[in-house]
């Protein structure tokens, strides 16, 4: 009998749906029982042999069974999907107590650290930072600074020339000129930056860093220069450091002096760092040459100033006891990591 077959199919399909272990399995069973090749579709075809009266009754019965199975399928599918989700939540749960991935952190380069510290110390007494181009006009790098055409610094062996009137700046002093040209005194500026010279050995690098200082005001004297540098050096190296000024010559300052500080390593007793002299030179300084003021259209009878230029590698070498200047540019992580905060 067809209706017995129908009962059997229904029972078998319900049992199979109940036994399905996941939604994929369940879907395959749906295709198997309710699909076009399935037993219900087969029964529909068998209905051809029924009488006119029986056909609609049996058709209705098949449709009821089919609808019942579809509803059962939907329920099972929802239940399995929920179970699968629960399972996923349970197994993929995040353990918030696990340590995160370790990311390598960058750190400031020791030269940048020195620059930042110098700027910080001098900003406390009113200095602020200015910058200038690394490719500089002859006028700013030499001429306006009163460096005459026959000065050795102008030699091709010391200076990288770009063309006849442009050089890679050999010092940060041109920023003095640029500032005096574009700003009105009084001025207190610092100009840190990269500088270039045709030179390379343990204590010379073709690319190194300087910080330039410039003060322009009324009635400025060597005493102001000395006081400022003494303040700076003690803040930077510590209160026990002594300074001394040695008479020197720079075309852009008059008078000029080289600045030495007592060796912070041996405290002046003499060691390798200070070549057993007890003193280490940190840079040049002086009162701004009236010719330089005049080049910048400042009246030397009204305005005076002092300037200084310190070597940043020099300062880092003294502060951290580094003996080879080339280490700063080699990017060796074993070296650089020693300066991480
Ligand atoms: N520009 C000089 C150099 O590179 C350093 C210097 C000396 C700068 C004396 C100054 C200064 O401002 O007054 O060797």
mmCIF file of C-alpha atoms and ligand atoms in Angstrom:
data_model
loop_
_atom_site.group_PDB
_atom_site.id
_atom_site.type_symbol
_atom_site.label_atom_id
_atom_site.label_comp_id
_atom_site.label_asym_id
_atom_site.label_seq_id
_atom_site.Cartn_x
_atom_site.Cartn_y
_atom_site.Cartn_z
ATOM 1 C CA UNK A 1 0.000 0.000 0.000
ATOM 2 C CA UNK A 2 1.187 3.491 -0.898
ATOM 3 C CA UNK A 3 0.172 5.027 2.415
ATOM 4 C CA UNK A 4 2.178 2.406 4.316
ATOM 5 C CA UNK A 5 5.204 3.238 2.164
ATOM 6 C CA UNK A 6 4.605 6.890 2.947
ATOM 7 C CA UNK A 7 4.564 6.178 6.702
ATOM 8 C CA UNK A 8 7.783 4.189 6.386
ATOM 9 C CA UNK A 9 9.530 6.997 4.454
ATOM 10 C CA UNK A 10 8.393 9.546 7.024
ATOM 11 C CA UNK A 11 9.658 7.468 9.926
ATOM 12 C CA UNK A 12 12.984 6.764 8.246
ATOM 13 C CA UNK A 13 13.535 10.431 7.305
ATOM 14 C CA UNK A 14 12.713 11.690 10.815
ATOM 15 C CA UNK A 15 15.112 9.156 12.331
ATOM 16 C CA UNK A 16 17.816 10.131 9.828
ATOM 17 C CA UNK A 17 17.343 13.873 10.460
ATOM 18 C CA UNK A 18 17.579 13.259 14.189
ATOM 19 C CA UNK A 19 20.768 11.283 13.763
ATOM 20 C CA UNK A 20 22.506 13.903 11.585
ATOM 21 C CA UNK A 21 25.681 14.990 13.354
ATOM 22 C CA UNK A 22 26.139 18.373 11.700
ATOM 23 C CA UNK A 23 24.377 20.770 9.353
ATOM 24 C CA UNK A 24 26.258 19.535 6.311
ATOM 25 C CA UNK A 25 25.194 15.980 7.040
ATOM 26 C CA UNK A 26 21.654 17.189 7.611
ATOM 27 C CA UNK A 27 21.563 19.016 4.307
ATOM 28 C CA UNK A 28 22.633 15.892 2.438
ATOM 29 C CA UNK A 29 19.766 14.019 4.099
ATOM 30 C CA UNK A 30 17.336 16.716 3.030
ATOM 31 C CA UNK A 31 18.448 16.257 -0.567
ATOM 32 C CA UNK A 32 18.191 12.516 -0.174
ATOM 33 C CA UNK A 33 14.600 12.451 1.210
ATOM 34 C CA UNK A 34 13.023 15.612 -0.132
ATOM 35 C CA UNK A 35 14.928 16.063 -3.395
ATOM 36 C CA UNK A 36 13.775 15.265 -6.921
ATOM 37 C CA UNK A 37 15.452 11.849 -6.866
ATOM 38 C CA UNK A 38 14.062 11.094 -3.378
ATOM 39 C CA UNK A 39 11.430 8.563 -2.284
ATOM 40 C CA UNK A 40 8.630 11.133 -1.923
ATOM 41 C CA UNK A 41 9.089 12.248 -5.519
ATOM 42 C CA UNK A 42 9.055 8.540 -6.399
ATOM 43 C CA UNK A 43 5.730 8.073 -4.641
ATOM 44 C CA UNK A 44 4.241 10.993 -6.531
ATOM 45 C CA UNK A 45 5.160 9.243 -9.749
ATOM 46 C CA UNK A 46 3.597 6.011 -8.522
ATOM 47 C CA UNK A 47 0.316 7.900 -7.972
ATOM 48 C CA UNK A 48 -0.297 7.553 -11.708
ATOM 49 C CA UNK A 49 -1.801 4.126 -11.059
ATOM 50 C CA UNK A 50 -4.407 5.371 -8.557
ATOM 51 C CA UNK A 51 -8.095 5.987 -9.273
ATOM 52 C CA UNK A 52 -9.520 9.486 -9.800
ATOM 53 C CA UNK A 53 -10.954 9.551 -6.274
ATOM 54 C CA UNK A 54 -7.813 8.290 -4.575
ATOM 55 C CA UNK A 55 -5.370 10.613 -6.363
ATOM 56 C CA UNK A 56 -6.219 13.939 -4.632
ATOM 57 C CA UNK A 57 -6.499 12.274 -1.214
ATOM 58 C CA UNK A 58 -3.153 10.608 -1.547
ATOM 59 C CA UNK A 59 -1.560 13.720 -3.065
ATOM 60 C CA UNK A 60 -2.691 15.700 -0.043
ATOM 61 C CA UNK A 61 -1.222 13.073 2.264
ATOM 62 C CA UNK A 62 2.156 13.157 0.483
ATOM 63 C CA UNK A 63 2.197 16.953 0.666
ATOM 64 C CA UNK A 64 1.450 16.872 4.408
ATOM 65 C CA UNK A 65 4.277 14.436 5.010
ATOM 66 C CA UNK A 66 6.566 16.555 2.863
ATOM 67 C CA UNK A 67 5.671 19.741 4.742
ATOM 68 C CA UNK A 68 6.116 17.939 8.079
ATOM 69 C CA UNK A 69 9.582 16.767 7.059
ATOM 70 C CA UNK A 70 10.530 20.254 5.873
ATOM 71 C CA UNK A 71 9.460 21.727 9.219
ATOM 72 C CA UNK A 72 11.383 19.049 11.059
ATOM 73 C CA UNK A 73 14.398 19.765 8.904
ATOM 74 C CA UNK A 74 14.236 23.500 9.772
ATOM 75 C CA UNK A 75 14.067 22.786 13.489
ATOM 76 C CA UNK A 76 16.982 20.377 13.364
ATOM 77 C CA UNK A 77 18.965 22.779 11.251
ATOM 78 C CA UNK A 78 18.452 25.612 13.762
ATOM 79 C CA UNK A 79 19.396 23.337 16.641
ATOM 80 C CA UNK A 80 22.543 22.090 14.913
ATOM 81 C CA UNK A 81 23.597 25.625 13.904
ATOM 82 C CA UNK A 82 23.219 26.752 17.509
ATOM 83 C CA UNK A 83 25.207 23.755 18.771
ATOM 84 C CA UNK A 84 27.933 24.461 16.221
ATOM 85 C CA UNK A 85 28.078 28.103 17.256
ATOM 86 C CA UNK A 86 28.293 27.137 20.924
ATOM 87 C CA UNK A 87 31.079 24.741 20.112
ATOM 88 C CA UNK A 88 32.945 27.423 18.170
ATOM 89 C CA UNK A 89 32.592 29.946 20.980
ATOM 90 C CA UNK A 90 33.846 27.409 23.481
ATOM 91 C CA UNK A 91 36.885 26.295 21.487
ATOM 92 C CA UNK A 92 37.892 29.612 19.953
ATOM 93 C CA UNK A 93 37.582 31.592 23.167
ATOM 94 C CA UNK A 94 40.355 34.179 23.583
ATOM 95 C CA UNK A 95 42.618 33.754 26.537
ATOM 96 C CA UNK A 96 42.969 37.361 27.569
ATOM 97 C CA UNK A 97 45.694 36.483 30.034
ATOM 98 C CA UNK A 98 48.087 35.388 27.237
ATOM 99 C CA UNK A 99 50.941 37.823 26.606
ATOM 100 C CA UNK A 100 50.592 39.812 23.383
ATOM 101 C CA UNK A 101 52.994 39.504 20.452
ATOM 102 C CA UNK A 102 56.305 41.192 21.207
ATOM 103 C CA UNK A 103 56.982 43.994 18.745
ATOM 104 C CA UNK A 104 60.476 45.361 18.271
ATOM 105 C CA UNK A 105 60.493 48.975 19.337
ATOM 106 C CA UNK A 106 62.584 51.654 17.728
ATOM 107 C CA UNK A 107 64.622 54.042 19.831
ATOM 108 C CA UNK A 108 66.142 57.461 19.373
ATOM 109 C CA UNK A 109 69.541 57.557 17.755
ATOM 110 C CA UNK A 110 72.202 58.704 20.258
ATOM 111 C CA UNK A 111 72.912 61.822 18.160
ATOM 112 C CA UNK A 112 69.234 62.725 18.158
ATOM 113 C CA UNK A 113 69.207 62.213 21.919
ATOM 114 C CA UNK A 114 72.106 64.637 22.326
ATOM 115 C CA UNK A 115 70.410 67.209 20.059
ATOM 116 C CA UNK A 116 67.132 66.906 21.963
ATOM 117 C CA UNK A 117 68.895 67.350 25.278
ATOM 118 C CA UNK A 118 70.943 70.363 24.139
ATOM 119 C CA UNK A 119 67.810 71.994 22.730
ATOM 120 C CA UNK A 120 65.896 71.266 25.922
ATOM 121 C CA UNK A 121 68.591 72.798 28.149
ATOM 122 C CA UNK A 122 68.977 75.967 26.085
ATOM 123 C CA UNK A 123 65.250 76.381 25.489
ATOM 124 C CA UNK A 124 65.012 76.996 29.238
ATOM 125 C CA UNK A 125 66.924 80.258 28.740
ATOM 126 C CA UNK A 126 64.954 81.414 25.739
ATOM 127 C CA UNK A 127 66.523 79.702 22.738
ATOM 128 C CA UNK A 128 64.383 78.190 19.992
ATOM 129 C CA UNK A 129 65.228 76.041 16.989
ATOM 130 C CA UNK A 130 65.784 77.166 13.397
ATOM 131 C CA UNK A 131 66.708 75.042 10.400
ATOM 132 C CA UNK A 132 68.309 75.582 7.017
ATOM 133 C CA UNK A 133 69.004 73.635 3.814
ATOM 134 C CA UNK A 134 71.762 71.021 3.584
ATOM 135 C CA UNK A 135 72.549 72.137 0.039
ATOM 136 C CA UNK A 136 73.639 75.678 0.712
ATOM 137 C CA UNK A 137 74.570 78.672 -1.381
ATOM 138 C CA UNK A 138 78.208 79.728 -1.346
ATOM 139 C CA UNK A 139 77.019 83.076 0.035
ATOM 140 C CA UNK A 140 75.488 81.605 3.197
ATOM 141 C CA UNK A 141 78.064 78.893 3.802
ATOM 142 C CA UNK A 142 81.125 81.110 3.211
ATOM 143 C CA UNK A 143 80.791 84.633 1.866
ATOM 144 C CA UNK A 144 78.350 86.154 4.366
ATOM 145 C CA UNK A 145 80.283 84.487 7.184
ATOM 146 C CA UNK A 146 83.350 86.445 6.155
ATOM 147 C CA UNK A 147 85.160 83.336 4.938
ATOM 148 C CA UNK A 148 87.367 84.692 2.172
ATOM 149 C CA UNK A 149 87.835 83.037 -1.191
ATOM 150 C CA UNK A 150 91.350 81.857 -0.331
ATOM 151 C CA UNK A 151 90.327 80.280 2.998
ATOM 152 C CA UNK A 152 91.363 76.589 3.241
ATOM 153 C CA UNK A 153 87.780 75.586 4.103
ATOM 154 C CA UNK A 154 86.856 76.532 0.558
ATOM 155 C CA UNK A 155 89.263 73.984 -0.858
ATOM 156 C CA UNK A 156 87.716 71.160 -2.854
ATOM 157 C CA UNK A 157 89.454 68.751 -0.485
ATOM 158 C CA UNK A 158 87.409 69.947 2.458
ATOM 159 C CA UNK A 159 84.117 70.862 0.829
ATOM 160 C CA UNK A 160 81.671 68.878 -1.294
ATOM 161 C CA UNK A 161 80.763 71.198 -4.155
ATOM 162 C CA UNK A 162 77.429 70.730 -5.955
ATOM 163 C CA UNK A 163 78.317 73.342 -8.573
ATOM 164 C CA UNK A 164 80.227 76.616 -8.616
ATOM 165 C CA UNK A 165 77.874 78.375 -6.239
ATOM 166 C CA UNK A 166 76.382 75.528 -4.170
ATOM 167 C CA UNK A 167 77.947 73.250 -1.551
ATOM 168 C CA UNK A 168 76.818 70.632 0.939
ATOM 169 C CA UNK A 169 76.923 72.875 4.001
ATOM 170 C CA UNK A 170 80.194 72.401 5.866
ATOM 171 C CA UNK A 171 78.766 73.768 9.121
ATOM 172 C CA UNK A 172 75.497 74.974 10.666
ATOM 173 C CA UNK A 173 76.720 78.589 10.784
ATOM 174 C CA UNK A 174 74.862 79.586 7.559
ATOM 175 C CA UNK A 175 71.648 79.340 9.588
ATOM 176 C CA UNK A 176 72.920 82.310 11.608
ATOM 177 C CA UNK A 177 72.875 84.396 8.437
ATOM 178 C CA UNK A 178 69.500 83.118 7.258
ATOM 179 C CA UNK A 179 67.979 83.965 10.646
ATOM 180 C CA UNK A 180 69.507 87.453 10.898
ATOM 181 C CA UNK A 181 68.280 88.153 7.368
ATOM 182 C CA UNK A 182 64.705 87.114 7.981
ATOM 183 C CA UNK A 183 64.062 87.982 11.638
ATOM 184 C CA UNK A 184 64.414 91.104 13.742
ATOM 185 C CA UNK A 185 66.689 91.144 16.812
ATOM 186 C CA UNK A 186 66.843 90.438 19.702
ATOM 187 C CA UNK A 187 67.388 86.789 18.763
ATOM 188 C CA UNK A 188 68.230 83.585 20.591
ATOM 189 C CA UNK A 189 68.337 80.652 18.240
ATOM 190 C CA UNK A 190 69.704 77.137 18.008
ATOM 191 C CA UNK A 191 70.311 75.377 14.731
ATOM 192 C CA UNK A 192 70.999 71.634 14.930
ATOM 193 C CA UNK A 193 71.761 69.755 11.749
ATOM 194 C CA UNK A 194 73.728 67.476 9.483
ATOM 195 C CA UNK A 195 76.949 68.868 7.985
ATOM 196 C CA UNK A 196 79.369 67.512 5.376
ATOM 197 C CA UNK A 197 83.106 67.519 4.884
ATOM 198 C CA UNK A 198 85.435 65.602 2.617
ATOM 199 C CA UNK A 199 87.100 63.711 5.454
ATOM 200 C CA UNK A 200 86.977 60.201 6.918
ATOM 201 C CA UNK A 201 88.878 58.341 9.664
ATOM 202 C CA UNK A 202 88.352 57.205 13.305
ATOM 203 C CA UNK A 203 87.637 60.731 14.476
ATOM 204 C CA UNK A 204 86.273 62.276 11.251
ATOM 205 C CA UNK A 205 83.140 61.398 9.345
ATOM 206 C CA UNK A 206 82.122 62.934 5.992
ATOM 207 C CA UNK A 207 78.685 63.531 7.482
ATOM 208 C CA UNK A 208 78.352 64.663 11.072
ATOM 209 C CA UNK A 209 76.187 66.950 13.178
ATOM 210 C CA UNK A 210 76.562 70.340 14.738
ATOM 211 C CA UNK A 211 74.426 72.625 16.797
ATOM 212 C CA UNK A 212 74.782 76.312 16.229
ATOM 213 C CA UNK A 213 73.825 78.917 18.787
ATOM 214 C CA UNK A 214 73.297 82.603 18.101
ATOM 215 C CA UNK A 215 72.310 85.450 20.377
ATOM 216 C CA UNK A 216 71.814 88.992 19.080
ATOM 217 C CA UNK A 217 70.989 91.790 21.474
ATOM 218 C CA UNK A 218 72.212 95.155 22.738
ATOM 219 C CA UNK A 219 75.451 95.349 24.784
ATOM 220 C CA UNK A 220 76.486 91.711 24.438
ATOM 221 C CA UNK A 221 79.930 90.792 25.747
ATOM 222 C CA UNK A 222 82.239 87.780 26.136
ATOM 223 C CA UNK A 223 80.965 87.520 29.721
ATOM 224 C CA UNK A 224 77.470 86.704 28.376
ATOM 225 C CA UNK A 225 78.920 84.066 26.083
ATOM 226 C CA UNK A 226 80.930 82.516 28.896
ATOM 227 C CA UNK A 227 77.988 82.507 31.301
ATOM 228 C CA UNK A 228 75.722 80.869 28.747
ATOM 229 C CA UNK A 229 78.204 78.162 27.853
ATOM 230 C CA UNK A 230 79.051 77.490 31.512
ATOM 231 C CA UNK A 231 75.343 77.078 32.262
ATOM 232 C CA UNK A 232 74.889 74.771 29.311
ATOM 233 C CA UNK A 233 77.938 72.571 29.996
ATOM 234 C CA UNK A 234 77.063 72.119 33.675
ATOM 235 C CA UNK A 235 73.476 71.221 32.838
ATOM 236 C CA UNK A 236 74.603 68.753 30.208
ATOM 237 C CA UNK A 237 77.630 67.062 31.812
ATOM 238 C CA UNK A 238 76.991 67.758 35.504
ATOM 239 C CA UNK A 239 77.854 70.492 38.041
ATOM 240 C CA UNK A 240 81.441 69.336 38.635
ATOM 241 C CA UNK A 241 82.493 70.098 35.030
ATOM 242 C CA UNK A 242 84.853 73.038 34.507
ATOM 243 C CA UNK A 243 85.154 75.022 31.295
ATOM 244 C CA UNK A 244 87.962 76.994 29.747
ATOM 245 C CA UNK A 245 88.178 79.290 26.746
ATOM 246 C CA UNK A 246 91.204 79.161 24.488
ATOM 247 C CA UNK A 247 91.827 82.105 22.153
ATOM 248 C CA UNK A 248 91.254 81.020 18.586
ATOM 249 C CA UNK A 249 90.275 82.326 15.187
ATOM 250 C CA UNK A 250 87.090 82.070 13.126
ATOM 251 C CA UNK A 251 86.387 84.521 10.320
ATOM 252 C CA UNK A 252 82.804 85.044 11.534
ATOM 253 C CA UNK A 253 83.622 85.881 15.168
ATOM 254 C CA UNK A 254 85.894 88.450 16.784
ATOM 255 C CA UNK A 255 87.235 87.704 19.321
ATOM 256 C CA UNK A 256 86.987 83.928 18.950
ATOM 257 C CA UNK A 257 87.534 81.175 21.445
ATOM 258 C CA UNK A 258 87.550 77.425 21.484
ATOM 259 C CA UNK A 259 85.587 75.880 24.333
ATOM 260 C CA UNK A 260 87.085 73.040 26.356
ATOM 261 C CA UNK A 261 85.438 71.233 29.223
ATOM 262 C CA UNK A 262 87.248 69.252 31.896
ATOM 263 C CA UNK A 263 87.177 65.592 30.879
ATOM 264 C CA UNK A 264 83.996 64.064 32.364
ATOM 265 C CA UNK A 265 85.542 60.575 32.188
ATOM 266 C CA UNK A 266 88.667 61.148 34.332
ATOM 267 C CA UNK A 267 87.465 64.408 35.917
ATOM 268 C CA UNK A 268 90.550 66.213 34.618
ATOM 269 C CA UNK A 269 93.168 63.719 35.821
ATOM 270 C CA UNK A 270 94.037 62.590 32.301
ATOM 271 C CA UNK A 271 92.839 59.548 30.340
ATOM 272 C CA UNK A 272 92.631 58.162 26.820
ATOM 273 C CA UNK A 273 89.475 60.101 26.018
ATOM 274 C CA UNK A 274 91.124 63.472 26.700
ATOM 275 C CA UNK A 275 94.498 62.342 25.352
ATOM 276 C CA UNK A 276 95.869 62.778 28.903
ATOM 277 C CA UNK A 277 95.349 66.539 28.868
ATOM 278 C CA UNK A 278 92.375 66.580 31.256
ATOM 279 C CA UNK A 279 90.456 68.772 28.775
ATOM 280 C CA UNK A 280 88.171 68.034 25.828
ATOM 281 C CA UNK A 281 87.247 70.504 23.119
ATOM 282 C CA UNK A 282 83.528 70.746 22.386
ATOM 283 C CA UNK A 283 83.412 73.530 19.811
ATOM 284 C CA UNK A 284 84.090 77.082 18.754
ATOM 285 C CA UNK A 285 82.551 80.364 19.819
ATOM 286 C CA UNK A 286 82.992 84.115 19.812
ATOM 287 C CA UNK A 287 81.384 87.500 19.439
ATOM 288 C CA UNK A 288 79.705 87.900 16.062
ATOM 289 C CA UNK A 289 82.087 89.723 13.711
ATOM 290 C CA UNK A 290 80.733 93.219 12.860
ATOM 291 C CA UNK A 291 81.297 92.385 9.175
ATOM 292 C CA UNK A 292 78.837 89.496 9.513
ATOM 293 C CA UNK A 293 76.289 91.785 11.194
ATOM 294 C CA UNK A 294 76.730 94.262 8.365
ATOM 295 C CA UNK A 295 76.176 91.528 5.752
ATOM 296 C CA UNK A 296 72.835 90.919 7.457
ATOM 297 C CA UNK A 297 72.028 94.649 7.474
ATOM 298 C CA UNK A 298 72.342 94.979 11.246
ATOM 299 C CA UNK A 299 74.086 98.073 12.588
ATOM 300 C CA UNK A 300 77.062 96.848 14.707
ATOM 301 C CA UNK A 301 76.877 100.015 16.811
ATOM 302 C CA UNK A 302 73.401 99.059 17.922
ATOM 303 C CA UNK A 303 73.471 95.253 17.868
ATOM 304 C CA UNK A 304 76.072 92.770 19.041
ATOM 305 C CA UNK A 305 75.945 89.060 19.534
ATOM 306 C CA UNK A 306 77.723 85.867 20.324
ATOM 307 C CA UNK A 307 77.700 82.551 18.531
ATOM 308 C CA UNK A 308 78.867 79.042 19.197
ATOM 309 C CA UNK A 309 79.045 75.808 17.263
ATOM 310 C CA UNK A 310 79.307 72.446 19.010
ATOM 311 C CA UNK A 311 79.942 69.046 17.491
ATOM 312 C CA UNK A 312 77.146 66.613 18.352
ATOM 313 C CA UNK A 313 79.195 63.453 17.801
ATOM 314 C CA UNK A 314 81.824 65.033 20.040
ATOM 315 C CA UNK A 315 79.294 65.595 22.786
ATOM 316 C CA UNK A 316 77.934 62.046 22.446
ATOM 317 C CA UNK A 317 81.435 60.593 22.514
ATOM 318 C CA UNK A 318 82.229 62.446 25.731
ATOM 319 C CA UNK A 319 78.900 61.701 27.383
ATOM 320 C CA UNK A 320 78.783 57.997 26.510
ATOM 321 C CA UNK A 321 82.516 57.219 26.239
ATOM 322 C CA UNK A 322 82.412 56.076 22.590
ATOM 323 C CA UNK A 323 85.755 55.880 20.860
ATOM 324 C CA UNK A 324 84.987 55.468 17.165
ATOM 325 C CA UNK A 325 82.892 58.164 15.482
ATOM 326 C CA UNK A 326 81.978 55.826 12.621
ATOM 327 C CA UNK A 327 79.777 53.747 14.952
ATOM 328 C CA UNK A 328 77.120 56.454 14.811
ATOM 329 C CA UNK A 329 76.488 55.876 11.123
ATOM 330 C CA UNK A 330 76.816 52.082 10.887
ATOM 331 C CA UNK A 331 73.302 51.210 12.102
ATOM 332 C CA UNK A 332 74.614 48.271 14.102
ATOM 333 C CA UNK A 333 71.732 47.318 16.396
ATOM 334 C CA UNK A 334 74.112 46.060 19.079
ATOM 335 C CA UNK A 335 75.448 49.609 19.307
ATOM 336 C CA UNK A 336 72.137 51.431 18.962
ATOM 337 C CA UNK A 337 70.304 49.239 21.517
ATOM 338 C CA UNK A 338 72.613 50.513 24.235
ATOM 339 C CA UNK A 339 70.892 53.892 23.942
ATOM 340 C CA UNK A 340 67.322 52.660 24.375
ATOM 341 C CA UNK A 341 65.560 54.431 27.192
HETATM 342 N N1 LIG B 1 81.307 76.808 12.210
HETATM 343 C C1 LIG B 1 82.448 76.377 12.960
HETATM 344 C C2 LIG B 1 82.958 75.057 12.431
HETATM 345 O O1 LIG B 1 82.230 74.364 11.804
HETATM 346 C C3 LIG B 1 82.110 76.225 14.411
HETATM 347 C C4 LIG B 1 81.852 77.540 15.040
HETATM 348 C C5 LIG B 1 82.886 78.263 15.613
HETATM 349 C C6 LIG B 1 80.582 78.069 15.058
HETATM 350 C C7 LIG B 1 82.669 79.478 16.206
HETATM 351 C C8 LIG B 1 80.338 79.287 15.661
HETATM 352 C C9 LIG B 1 81.398 79.987 16.233
HETATM 353 O O2 LIG B 1 79.142 79.830 15.728
HETATM 354 O O3 LIG B 1 81.163 81.166 16.827
HETATM 355 O O4 LIG B 1 84.071 74.702 12.690
#
